[in-house]
């Protein structure tokens, strides 16, 4: 049966703060407990008799209770000294590695009893004094070690001290938990570490020698020698075990200072003897080595500090010199596609403040200078298709640099975009050239390639398109070129044409492409119209065939009708179609755009050689004249056809002066057409092809007058757009000052073109004259919207 016994110490019972110790014992072992206590405690308290135990009734249980004697118990005065001698002797044996015969249970009980009998201070101070004496002896042994055995001896003694400290802590565990806790003293294990620190590590003759030895080993490892990393790890771990402040002050701080000096000297040597690529390899290697060193024997927290030292001394202090290094710096790497070196530079420079900014600035400067030379060089602008292809090649190259070497860094991508936008708009003809590039690809450049490749090319075109500030100029040229492709049937793929229009719509909105889509609608409607025409005129199934495309004036490029006298056979068909069309549609007018047509005519030359010639409408008119005449002068041809002189001269030049296509000859022979020239059929014309294309419309740059005319049309088209933007802004804002109107109109129209502030001012004046706006009576720069 379990009984609850209360034991109260006679000496402590008189104090109001006396402690009570409760034991839960079985009644059968109670006597044995006190017998054992008598045998183990030098001067135990007298055995305390039990008070009589009443018989247990069926209704009520009573607990056993022990009351202490009322008189004072006297302890042996020599008890503390005797007990401490036992413990001190045990500590000596532990440090002498002779602890196999010790009874740790007995030692623990002795330490327990000393604390119990209020000798905790004697036990604590004795433990410190004894351990201090042993550590001083050990420090002398460590100091006496010579050469490489110094660290080995230190590590050996440190391990011995740790083992001894563990045993001593187990013996003094009760003191650790009670006396030390209540008196707020340093616990046994931390005290043991502090004593080692003060008596060994900070021992004057060891402290400096230890630090120099460690730094010397690190220096040797940096210069390629092999060191005992395991020993280094153990010794440096000792610093860490002694506390973070010990590690930092006694090792880490001097280590970082020595490292800084080492890399300062080494980096100067490297930069004087290496090119940029080799220097970066050495810097990268040093960083890797330091990270590896931390992993093997330093505190992980030291990694950031030591890498910062390497980064500062080897990279940050030499950034400008490295990127601008002649024949090997950043520009050289970019020009020679050194992706590995570029990637290494990016990864190293990103570690230091403003490192990537330095790389990005140099790259941007180089890009802008290179691009400026490309777009402003007259020689490189002679061929529009080649001009755009160079831009695309440069873009592909720098895209690869950013993706491969610069980790697809968005800041570098933005710098690339801003650079291209800067220099592509330096050439006012860039919108025209991009449209000519598209025209070339959609005529012949996309033959034989997959749909995926077509999409890639169109996406690249759209990328250049986004850089254009004058997107409406591109639209103007693109519409003209698209019209020629559709009317001549030369487009290589309707799907590709529509795909590009969809991309333009996504980029700029429906208004940008509505007229372009209308052009495709007209082509489909024209096919239906021609089926209806020939269905109502079955008699036309024999003889010349006429195919007419009816174009909506607002959707197609507005061009003045060029006069031309068509051959009689064709003129009759044209009149029949006019009658048919106007008879089926009311309120419409037709005007013939002969300058935009083509014809297929069959020809028989001198020896009966037959060919089918694909020519323009103007060329057809000229060639048909030779059915009735063997020789015609320029004046006669001009009078018969009434083709304008510039168009007629180009027409005759393509028929008489192009090698392999000269179906007629001229006298005198020259590359230019003169008004005194005469022309006749080339009876000796031959070609290995039955079908011969002559004067096929190809992508060509505008002449200067045509360029001026296009620019004027663009400026005229911009005026209503600027006015519409002003009205939209003023309608919502009601009152606005001049500068804010300029800023908001520019921002609103930016997706289409870069509005000129002078033109905006003119449009404001025009709106004021038409009573859309009015000036404030007091502030002339303030405008009001008039509803």
XYZ file of C-alpha atoms in Angstrom:
787
model
C 0.000 0.000 0.000
C 1.387 3.420 -0.952
C 1.808 5.795 1.980
C 2.527 9.521 2.025
C 5.366 10.355 4.483
C 6.299 13.912 5.467
C 9.917 14.408 6.588
C 10.907 17.785 7.992
C 14.521 18.800 8.734
C 14.904 19.917 12.366
C 17.261 22.805 11.510
C 15.197 24.119 8.671
C 11.827 23.723 10.307
C 12.303 26.858 12.306
C 12.578 28.992 9.171
C 9.427 30.183 7.463
C 11.033 29.393 4.109
C 12.030 25.843 5.078
C 11.895 23.228 2.299
C 9.813 20.101 2.402
C 10.882 16.914 0.686
C 8.123 14.473 -0.237
C 8.798 10.792 -0.831
C 6.331 8.227 -2.101
C 7.382 4.892 -0.695
C 5.956 1.493 -0.096
C 5.543 0.771 3.582
C 7.510 -2.466 3.217
C 10.694 -0.603 2.160
C 10.433 2.345 4.511
C 12.759 0.931 7.140
C 15.415 0.004 4.565
C 15.560 3.583 3.258
C 16.590 5.021 6.582
C 19.032 2.199 7.221
C 20.793 2.977 3.936
C 20.803 6.683 4.729
C 22.495 5.977 8.017
C 25.240 4.017 6.321
C 25.974 6.568 3.577
C 25.701 9.951 5.334
C 28.656 10.709 7.650
C 26.516 12.322 10.347
C 22.907 11.636 9.445
C 19.922 12.858 11.335
C 18.565 10.398 13.925
C 15.984 8.047 12.607
C 12.650 9.704 13.097
C 10.110 7.394 14.700
C 6.679 7.014 13.268
C 3.676 8.124 15.187
C 1.227 5.364 16.002
C -0.856 4.263 13.137
C -4.516 3.856 13.849
C -6.415 0.961 12.477
C -8.066 1.670 9.193
C -11.788 1.852 9.513
C -14.177 0.888 6.710
C -15.392 4.483 6.351
C -12.148 6.500 6.686
C -8.433 6.255 5.748
C -5.645 8.039 7.562
C -2.236 9.005 5.995
C 1.047 8.307 7.746
C 2.805 11.469 8.909
C 6.338 11.964 10.196
C 7.157 14.843 12.454
C 10.760 16.028 13.009
C 12.465 16.154 16.351
C 12.202 19.479 18.050
C 15.909 19.654 18.955
C 18.712 20.921 16.560
C 20.749 18.356 14.518
C 24.527 18.859 14.540
C 26.572 18.101 11.346
C 30.188 16.918 11.434
C 32.341 20.092 10.999
C 34.827 18.193 8.789
C 32.101 16.760 6.575
C 32.467 19.370 3.796
C 36.252 19.118 3.624
C 36.221 15.328 3.549
C 33.563 15.207 0.880
C 35.324 17.823 -1.293
C 38.603 15.893 -1.025
C 36.825 12.876 -2.496
C 35.429 14.963 -5.347
C 38.697 16.827 -5.975
C 40.602 13.553 -6.160
C 38.032 12.309 -8.675
C 38.457 15.435 -10.859
C 42.223 14.878 -10.888
C 41.728 11.272 -11.944
C 39.351 12.353 -14.711
C 41.866 14.846 -16.108
C 44.623 12.245 -15.807
C 42.405 9.872 -17.816
C 42.231 7.452 -14.906
C 38.502 7.472 -14.272
C 37.774 3.787 -14.869
C 37.745 2.955 -11.144
C 35.467 5.804 -10.123
C 31.901 5.269 -8.883
C 29.993 8.073 -10.495
C 26.917 7.200 -8.453
C 28.858 7.738 -5.247
C 30.461 10.926 -6.553
C 27.089 12.272 -7.591
C 25.695 11.479 -4.105
C 28.592 13.288 -2.444
C 28.096 16.384 -4.576
C 24.384 16.134 -3.915
C 24.884 16.001 -0.154
C 27.270 18.968 -0.182
C 24.663 21.083 -1.859
C 21.959 19.716 0.390
C 23.960 20.692 3.458
C 24.593 24.233 2.192
C 28.144 23.719 0.947
C 27.312 24.628 -2.646
C 29.689 27.610 -2.738
C 32.588 25.466 -1.542
C 31.828 22.868 -4.186
C 31.496 25.490 -6.965
C 34.670 27.427 -6.139
C 36.622 24.201 -5.649
C 35.539 22.903 -9.066
C 36.716 26.165 -10.708
C 40.060 26.225 -8.889
C 40.823 22.582 -9.667
C 39.920 22.890 -13.346
C 41.918 26.140 -13.675
C 45.011 24.434 -12.286
C 44.710 21.575 -14.752
C 44.177 23.942 -17.719
C 47.250 25.958 -16.824
C 49.268 22.766 -16.919
C 47.778 21.895 -20.304
C 48.542 25.345 -21.687
C 52.217 24.799 -20.861
C 52.203 21.491 -22.721
C 50.543 23.113 -25.736
C 53.007 25.998 -25.680
C 55.900 23.557 -25.669
C 54.676 21.836 -28.877
C 56.864 22.646 -31.868
C 56.071 23.195 -35.557
C 53.143 21.339 -36.993
C 52.451 19.513 -33.765
C 51.262 22.752 -32.143
C 47.721 22.527 -33.542
C 47.626 18.770 -33.036
C 48.530 19.160 -29.373
C 45.981 21.940 -28.963
C 43.277 19.832 -30.572
C 44.226 16.819 -28.452
C 44.065 18.760 -25.200
C 40.801 20.389 -26.267
C 39.218 16.981 -26.844
C 40.503 15.749 -23.488
C 39.103 18.829 -21.759
C 35.690 18.317 -23.386
C 35.519 14.704 -22.254
C 36.559 15.648 -18.726
C 34.068 18.479 -18.669
C 31.244 16.134 -19.625
C 32.065 13.784 -16.764
C 32.426 16.600 -14.250
C 29.130 18.085 -15.356
C 27.391 14.755 -14.762
C 28.858 14.551 -11.252
C 27.839 18.125 -10.427
C 24.459 17.907 -12.113
C 22.498 18.538 -8.890
C 24.585 21.625 -8.168
C 23.966 22.761 -11.780
C 20.218 22.442 -11.351
C 19.752 23.901 -7.908
C 22.590 25.923 -6.421
C 23.823 27.529 -9.656
C 20.298 28.152 -10.862
C 19.309 29.884 -7.630
C 22.496 31.948 -7.328
C 22.553 32.917 -11.050
C 26.141 31.738 -11.443
C 27.606 30.333 -14.663
C 26.710 26.692 -15.235
C 29.337 23.990 -15.175
C 29.719 23.420 -18.930
C 29.851 27.107 -19.965
C 32.229 27.755 -17.058
C 34.473 24.962 -18.307
C 34.536 26.567 -21.759
C 35.267 29.989 -20.292
C 38.147 28.573 -18.273
C 39.595 26.967 -21.403
C 39.254 30.281 -23.227
C 40.920 32.302 -20.494
C 43.673 29.852 -19.550
C 44.503 28.308 -22.921
C 43.216 30.208 -25.947
C 43.900 33.649 -24.439
C 47.143 32.580 -22.852
C 49.550 35.222 -24.259
C 52.077 32.773 -25.649
C 49.388 30.687 -27.317
C 46.933 33.314 -28.529
C 49.090 35.084 -31.153
C 50.796 31.869 -32.225
C 47.468 30.133 -32.757
C 46.078 32.922 -34.939
C 49.239 33.196 -37.029
C 49.341 29.449 -37.525
C 45.749 29.347 -38.759
C 46.177 32.313 -41.100
C 49.415 30.832 -42.433
C 47.656 27.567 -43.263
C 44.900 29.437 -45.117
C 47.567 31.362 -47.043
C 49.331 28.116 -47.965
C 46.051 26.617 -49.189
C 45.375 29.684 -51.356
C 48.778 29.304 -52.983
C 48.102 25.684 -53.874
C 49.527 23.721 -50.935
C 47.595 20.876 -49.313
C 46.754 21.306 -45.626
C 45.059 19.143 -42.998
C 41.500 20.407 -43.350
C 40.217 18.060 -40.668
C 42.583 19.565 -38.087
C 41.662 23.082 -39.227
C 37.989 22.251 -38.896
C 38.423 20.951 -35.346
C 40.453 23.937 -34.164
C 38.127 26.508 -35.722
C 35.129 24.623 -34.346
C 36.749 25.100 -30.949
C 36.473 28.870 -31.477
C 32.816 28.486 -32.404
C 32.128 26.295 -29.363
C 33.682 28.932 -27.135
C 31.109 31.436 -28.356
C 30.277 33.564 -31.365
C 32.157 36.558 -30.037
C 35.309 34.439 -29.493
C 35.119 33.102 -33.062
C 34.580 36.555 -34.515
C 37.177 38.479 -32.500
C 39.896 35.845 -32.206
C 39.702 34.406 -35.716
C 37.127 35.725 -38.170
C 37.988 39.418 -37.998
C 41.783 38.910 -38.464
C 41.027 36.287 -41.147
C 38.920 38.759 -43.145
C 41.523 41.508 -42.802
C 44.287 39.202 -44.014
C 42.090 37.997 -46.880
C 41.350 41.556 -47.948
C 45.042 42.376 -48.139
C 45.789 39.142 -50.007
C 43.149 39.734 -52.683
C 44.029 43.406 -53.025
C 47.571 42.480 -54.012
C 46.588 39.502 -56.127
C 43.873 41.350 -58.067
C 46.349 44.084 -58.982
C 48.788 41.483 -60.263
C 46.073 39.743 -62.284
C 44.668 42.866 -63.889
C 48.117 43.954 -65.035
C 48.891 40.626 -66.673
C 45.538 39.150 -67.817
C 42.874 40.069 -70.319
C 39.309 40.539 -69.112
C 38.183 36.965 -69.791
C 41.129 35.376 -67.950
C 40.786 37.795 -65.038
C 37.121 36.887 -64.626
C 37.998 33.182 -64.639
C 40.501 33.731 -61.832
C 38.007 35.797 -59.840
C 35.356 33.129 -60.277
C 37.825 30.449 -59.161
C 38.746 32.415 -56.021
C 35.098 32.852 -55.090
C 34.483 29.142 -55.520
C 37.519 28.331 -53.383
C 36.367 30.593 -50.545
C 32.880 29.117 -50.581
C 34.435 25.649 -50.496
C 36.707 26.709 -47.631
C 33.719 27.837 -45.590
C 31.958 24.551 -46.269
C 34.933 22.532 -45.015
C 36.124 24.302 -41.903
C 34.613 27.754 -41.288
C 31.383 28.939 -39.725
C 28.632 29.021 -42.425
C 27.927 32.621 -41.376
C 31.401 33.547 -42.612
C 30.534 32.742 -46.224
C 28.805 36.036 -46.920
C 31.621 37.993 -45.267
C 34.532 36.337 -47.073
C 32.770 36.410 -50.452
C 32.104 40.104 -49.895
C 35.837 40.619 -49.397
C 36.657 38.795 -52.657
C 33.908 40.642 -54.534
C 35.092 44.020 -53.297
C 38.797 43.509 -53.957
C 38.596 41.538 -57.206
C 35.462 42.919 -58.871
C 34.066 46.123 -57.387
C 37.442 47.892 -57.271
C 38.183 47.053 -60.920
C 34.752 47.181 -62.589
C 35.331 50.122 -64.891
C 38.727 48.905 -66.025
C 37.405 45.417 -66.744
C 34.378 46.407 -68.834
C 36.385 48.961 -70.835
C 39.502 46.802 -71.223
C 40.853 47.240 -74.743
C 40.531 44.212 -77.047
C 38.982 42.050 -74.329
C 36.372 44.074 -72.438
C 32.608 43.937 -72.687
C 32.367 45.415 -76.201
C 34.901 42.917 -77.521
C 32.929 40.074 -75.949
C 29.722 41.327 -77.579
C 31.330 41.736 -81.000
C 32.922 38.274 -80.915
C 29.974 36.360 -79.401
C 31.890 35.292 -76.278
C 28.807 34.032 -74.474
C 30.733 32.124 -71.794
C 32.803 35.175 -70.826
C 29.689 37.371 -70.903
C 27.856 34.969 -68.626
C 30.791 34.926 -66.220
C 30.914 38.730 -66.183
C 27.170 38.907 -65.502
C 27.320 36.407 -62.637
C 30.302 38.119 -61.006
C 29.178 41.721 -61.492
C 25.712 40.993 -60.150
C 27.329 40.319 -56.775
C 28.531 43.901 -56.312
C 26.685 47.187 -55.988
C 26.058 48.838 -59.369
C 27.832 45.956 -61.108
C 24.990 45.102 -63.480
C 24.270 48.785 -63.968
C 27.845 49.237 -65.204
C 27.532 46.312 -67.640
C 24.116 47.497 -68.818
C 25.297 51.066 -69.430
C 28.284 49.956 -71.497
C 26.145 47.537 -73.508
C 23.512 50.207 -74.126
C 26.122 52.738 -75.224
C 27.673 50.237 -77.629
C 24.276 49.191 -78.972
C 23.199 52.740 -79.680
C 26.452 53.623 -81.413
C 26.382 50.459 -83.499
C 22.722 50.944 -84.394
C 23.250 54.591 -85.286
C 25.992 53.645 -87.737
C 23.793 50.948 -89.238
C 20.714 53.087 -89.889
C 22.487 56.282 -90.973
C 24.999 54.710 -93.369
C 23.810 55.567 -96.920
C 25.451 52.443 -98.339
C 23.580 50.174 -95.930
C 20.296 51.946 -96.722
C 20.450 51.260 -100.455
C 18.759 47.882 -100.131
C 15.702 48.138 -97.810
C 15.390 44.377 -97.422
C 19.052 44.020 -96.451
C 18.698 47.033 -94.132
C 15.877 45.394 -92.168
C 17.582 42.006 -92.202
C 20.637 43.552 -90.515
C 18.389 44.994 -87.819
C 16.802 41.595 -87.258
C 20.181 39.859 -87.163
C 21.439 42.299 -84.534
C 18.275 41.837 -82.528
C 18.593 38.046 -82.691
C 22.212 38.280 -81.604
C 21.505 40.416 -78.542
C 18.454 38.364 -77.658
C 20.754 35.358 -77.556
C 23.276 37.263 -75.428
C 20.595 38.200 -72.901
C 18.990 34.750 -72.834
C 22.236 32.785 -72.763
C 24.646 34.957 -70.815
C 22.509 37.401 -68.836
C 19.934 35.007 -67.444
C 17.100 36.598 -69.447
C 17.437 39.632 -67.171
C 14.447 41.928 -67.756
C 16.478 45.073 -67.128
C 18.855 44.113 -69.945
C 15.877 43.285 -72.165
C 14.450 46.740 -71.483
C 17.817 48.328 -72.291
C 17.896 46.411 -75.583
C 14.401 47.586 -76.478
C 15.122 51.218 -75.627
C 18.327 51.123 -77.701
C 16.572 49.724 -80.763
C 13.760 52.238 -80.392
C 16.363 55.012 -80.210
C 18.332 54.247 -83.356
C 15.630 52.732 -85.567
C 13.789 56.065 -85.471
C 16.915 57.993 -86.441
C 16.186 56.958 -90.036
C 12.901 58.495 -91.153
C 12.583 55.765 -93.805
C 12.564 52.877 -91.349
C 8.727 52.479 -91.545
C 8.950 52.317 -95.354
C 11.856 49.854 -95.276
C 10.102 47.540 -92.815
C 7.029 47.505 -95.065
C 9.264 46.763 -98.073
C 10.847 43.891 -96.134
C 7.386 42.470 -95.438
C 6.481 42.947 -99.100
C 9.560 41.020 -100.188
C 8.883 38.148 -97.791
C 5.194 37.858 -98.625
C 5.922 37.924 -102.377
C 8.657 35.318 -102.567
C 10.672 35.093 -99.362
C 8.325 32.681 -97.571
C 8.115 30.033 -100.294
C 8.960 26.532 -99.160
C 9.109 27.208 -95.420
C 6.787 25.908 -92.725
C 3.936 27.826 -91.141
C 5.889 27.907 -87.894
C 8.829 29.612 -89.612
C 6.431 32.091 -91.236
C 5.079 33.011 -87.808
C 8.614 33.481 -86.484
C 9.439 35.930 -89.293
C 6.178 37.832 -88.807
C 6.786 38.047 -85.051
C 10.215 39.550 -85.731
C 8.634 42.102 -88.053
C 6.142 43.006 -85.334
C 9.008 43.438 -82.886
C 10.568 46.081 -85.157
C 7.138 47.595 -85.747
C 6.730 48.187 -81.989
C 9.877 50.293 -81.982
C 8.512 52.679 -84.611
C 7.321 56.028 -83.354
C 5.503 56.712 -86.647
C 3.384 53.605 -86.975
C 0.918 55.425 -89.193
C 3.683 55.910 -91.779
C 4.247 52.158 -91.798
C 0.506 51.698 -92.213
C 0.512 53.991 -95.250
C 3.307 52.080 -96.987
C 2.024 48.698 -95.925
C -1.380 49.457 -97.417
C 0.224 50.416 -100.741
C 2.393 47.318 -100.857
C -0.460 45.039 -99.797
C -2.655 46.526 -102.538
C -0.032 45.747 -105.180
C 0.380 42.186 -103.885
C -3.344 41.525 -103.889
C -4.022 43.100 -107.269
C -1.130 41.376 -108.977
C -1.850 38.068 -107.275
C 1.753 37.892 -106.115
C 1.195 37.199 -102.428
C 2.755 33.900 -101.435
C 0.166 33.088 -98.757
C -3.199 34.581 -97.872
C -2.872 32.950 -94.445
C 0.401 34.776 -93.834
C -1.163 38.061 -94.953
C -4.108 37.623 -92.599
C -1.856 36.489 -89.755
C 0.136 39.716 -89.977
C -3.051 41.789 -90.029
C -4.264 39.994 -86.891
C -0.955 40.801 -85.184
C -1.269 44.451 -86.215
C -4.829 44.559 -84.898
C -3.724 43.074 -81.575
C -0.956 45.650 -81.321
C -2.796 48.781 -82.483
C -6.520 48.058 -82.367
C -9.307 47.620 -84.904
C -9.059 51.118 -86.364
C -5.499 50.458 -87.525
C -6.450 47.402 -89.611
C -10.091 47.997 -90.570
C -9.143 49.291 -94.040
C -6.655 46.460 -94.545
C -9.361 43.914 -93.817
C -11.651 45.810 -96.205
C -9.133 45.166 -98.992
C -9.470 41.401 -98.547
C -13.252 41.771 -98.506
C -13.132 43.643 -101.838
C -11.042 40.871 -103.411
C -13.617 38.260 -102.402
C -16.528 40.410 -103.591
C -14.785 41.007 -106.933
C -14.589 37.253 -107.560
C -18.360 36.995 -107.104
C -18.905 40.025 -109.361
C -16.832 38.519 -112.190
C -18.756 35.251 -112.019
C -21.968 37.234 -112.358
C -20.576 39.260 -115.266
C -19.522 36.271 -117.365
C -22.712 34.458 -116.404
C -24.734 37.276 -117.977
C -22.444 37.483 -121.073
C -21.870 33.933 -122.297
C -20.739 35.262 -125.687
C -17.521 36.477 -124.059
C -16.260 32.964 -123.424
C -14.070 33.269 -126.532
C -11.580 36.062 -127.114
C -9.781 38.236 -124.556
C -10.614 37.646 -120.914
C -11.104 40.550 -118.547
C -10.729 40.229 -114.767
C -11.764 43.273 -112.798
C -11.237 43.970 -109.111
C -13.727 46.514 -107.806
C -12.058 48.461 -105.026
C -13.802 50.489 -102.351
C -12.324 53.982 -102.429
C -11.998 54.344 -98.620
C -10.236 51.012 -98.095
C -7.535 51.152 -100.765
C -4.651 53.592 -101.177
C -5.985 56.743 -102.774
C -4.224 57.286 -106.056
C -5.226 59.630 -108.906
C -6.526 57.874 -111.997
C -3.711 57.789 -114.560
C -4.916 58.302 -118.162
C -4.223 55.521 -120.615
C -5.686 54.560 -124.007
C -6.461 50.854 -123.804
C -6.327 48.654 -126.916
C -9.663 48.402 -128.725
C -10.128 44.715 -127.831
C -9.777 45.484 -124.119
C -11.679 48.775 -124.218
C -14.834 47.019 -125.512
C -14.739 44.558 -122.602
C -14.263 47.369 -120.122
C -17.350 49.184 -121.369
C -19.465 46.031 -121.171
C -18.340 45.499 -117.590
C -19.101 49.117 -116.706
C -22.628 48.729 -118.064
C -23.132 45.455 -116.188
C -21.820 46.786 -112.858
C -23.674 50.081 -112.892
C -26.798 48.216 -113.942
C -26.637 45.977 -110.850
C -25.535 48.708 -108.403
C -27.086 52.120 -108.119
C -25.397 55.306 -106.962
C -21.861 54.142 -107.698
C -19.078 55.414 -109.924
C -16.258 53.504 -111.591
C -12.836 54.886 -112.469
C -10.217 52.655 -114.083
C -6.874 52.350 -112.260
C -4.866 51.171 -115.265
C -1.581 51.836 -113.492
C -2.345 49.013 -111.034
C -3.302 46.302 -113.567
C -1.475 43.396 -115.203
C -1.962 41.437 -118.410
C -0.977 38.102 -119.959
C -0.442 38.359 -123.732
C 0.718 35.762 -126.246
C 3.507 36.731 -128.621
C 5.106 35.138 -131.693
C 8.645 36.186 -132.541
C 10.757 36.045 -135.722
C 11.328 32.296 -136.061
C 7.849 31.407 -134.889
C 8.931 31.094 -131.255
C 5.898 31.536 -128.995
C 5.840 32.943 -125.470
C 3.270 34.151 -122.984
C 4.332 37.485 -121.546
C 3.203 38.649 -118.126
C 3.258 42.449 -118.234
C 1.686 45.516 -116.669
C -1.316 47.212 -118.259
C 0.927 50.026 -119.539
C 3.343 47.494 -121.078
C 0.420 45.700 -122.722
C -0.739 48.978 -124.311
C 2.756 49.565 -125.726
C 3.254 46.027 -127.053
C -0.183 45.897 -128.699
C 0.839 48.900 -130.842
C 3.428 46.719 -132.632
C 0.667 44.514 -134.062
C 0.086 47.297 -136.579
C 3.570 48.861 -136.859
C 7.116 47.511 -137.213
C 8.819 50.604 -135.780
C 7.525 53.374 -133.511
C 9.178 56.464 -132.115
C 8.903 57.518 -128.489
C 6.628 60.413 -129.505
C 4.317 58.090 -131.440
C 4.023 55.697 -128.533
C 3.365 58.544 -126.118
C 0.681 60.001 -128.370
C -1.023 56.653 -128.959
C -1.131 55.520 -125.312
C -1.273 58.888 -123.476
C 0.668 57.294 -120.652
C 2.367 59.974 -118.465
C 6.025 60.443 -119.412
C 7.616 59.094 -116.168
C 5.499 55.913 -116.302
C 6.042 55.492 -120.043
C 9.803 55.770 -119.725
C 9.915 53.149 -116.948
C 7.644 50.948 -119.046
C 9.834 51.163 -122.172
C 12.992 50.715 -120.107
C 11.711 47.401 -118.665
C 10.740 46.185 -122.175
C 13.877 47.231 -124.069
C 16.762 47.540 -121.598
C 16.511 44.564 -119.233
C 18.737 41.714 -120.290
C 16.768 38.536 -120.952
C 13.467 40.450 -120.954
C 14.069 42.795 -123.930
C 11.165 41.794 -126.190
C 11.650 45.094 -128.061
C 14.771 46.983 -129.052
C 15.592 50.661 -129.189
C 17.846 52.887 -131.186
C 20.193 54.251 -130.165
C 21.097 51.578 -127.586
C 21.439 52.968 -124.060
C 20.182 52.331 -120.523
C 18.029 55.452 -120.491
C 14.971 56.303 -122.580
C 15.151 59.469 -124.657
C 12.402 61.296 -126.512
C 14.296 60.807 -129.810
C 14.492 57.030 -129.447
C 12.735 54.626 -131.756
C 11.551 51.103 -130.942
C 10.926 47.850 -132.835
C 10.183 44.198 -131.998
C 13.163 42.025 -131.081
C 12.700 39.167 -133.550
C 15.634 37.326 -132.010
C 14.135 37.278 -128.507
C 14.496 33.865 -126.882
C 13.857 32.420 -123.463
C 14.022 28.931 -122.030
C 10.653 29.585 -120.343
C 7.350 29.689 -122.149
C 5.946 32.160 -119.627
C 8.097 35.230 -119.246
C 7.512 37.855 -116.542
C 8.465 41.356 -117.587
C 8.486 44.367 -115.364
C 7.077 42.495 -112.380
C 6.350 44.958 -109.632
C 9.118 44.532 -107.062
C 9.868 46.159 -103.769
C 11.574 49.438 -104.547
C 12.200 52.552 -102.525
C 10.239 55.661 -103.279
C 11.809 58.429 -105.242
C 12.281 61.728 -103.438
C 9.113 63.335 -104.938
C 7.093 60.225 -104.078
C 8.536 60.303 -100.580
C 7.472 63.926 -100.128
C 4.010 63.144 -101.447
C 3.606 60.252 -99.016
C 4.788 62.403 -96.134
C 2.240 65.076 -97.023
C -0.558 62.509 -97.110
C 0.541 61.192 -93.706
C 0.564 64.690 -92.223
C -2.906 65.364 -93.604
C -4.209 62.111 -92.147
C -2.797 63.027 -88.735
C -4.691 66.295 -88.441
C -8.157 64.811 -87.775
C -6.622 62.258 -85.376
C -4.959 65.024 -83.349
C -8.178 67.043 -83.278
C -10.192 64.008 -82.207
C -7.763 63.358 -79.344
C -7.967 67.003 -78.209
C -11.769 66.933 -78.225
C -11.875 63.627 -76.297
C -9.553 64.978 -73.627
C -11.297 68.342 -73.289
C -14.740 66.747 -73.234
C -13.757 64.750 -70.142
C -11.640 67.432 -68.449
C -13.674 70.550 -69.413
C -10.804 72.919 -68.471
C -7.111 72.268 -69.125
C -3.932 74.268 -69.596
C -1.808 74.182 -72.746
C 1.076 72.047 -71.443
C -1.212 69.349 -70.078
C -3.128 69.176 -73.356
C 0.145 68.683 -75.224
C 1.242 65.950 -72.801
C -2.060 64.052 -72.839
C -2.510 64.239 -76.613
C 1.043 62.986 -77.137
C 0.443 60.084 -74.748
C -2.900 59.179 -76.304
C -1.558 59.161 -79.878
C 1.749 57.475 -79.069
C 0.567 54.000 -80.177
C 0.139 55.405 -83.715
C 2.679 58.209 -84.061
C 4.714 60.751 -82.139
C 2.636 63.933 -82.330
C 4.495 67.168 -83.026
C 3.728 69.827 -80.341
C 3.663 72.510 -83.051
C 1.016 70.597 -84.988
C -0.995 70.055 -81.785
C -0.938 73.802 -81.200
C -2.196 74.412 -84.759
C -5.038 71.911 -84.242
C -5.999 73.675 -80.973
C -6.191 76.974 -82.876
C -8.323 75.336 -85.545
C -10.725 73.961 -82.913
C -10.965 77.400 -81.294
C -11.866 78.919 -84.675
C -14.616 76.305 -85.093
C -15.963 76.939 -81.575
C -15.006 73.587 -80.061
C -12.731 75.294 -77.534
C -12.230 78.764 -76.127
C -9.405 80.517 -74.281
C -9.835 81.728 -70.744
C -10.299 85.493 -70.616
C -7.625 85.979 -67.937
C -5.186 83.078 -68.591
C -4.406 82.674 -72.299
C -2.821 79.255 -71.715
C -6.046 77.862 -70.252
C -8.663 76.297 -72.548
C -12.349 75.488 -71.986
C -14.427 72.933 -73.803
C -17.570 74.271 -75.459
C -20.346 71.690 -75.442
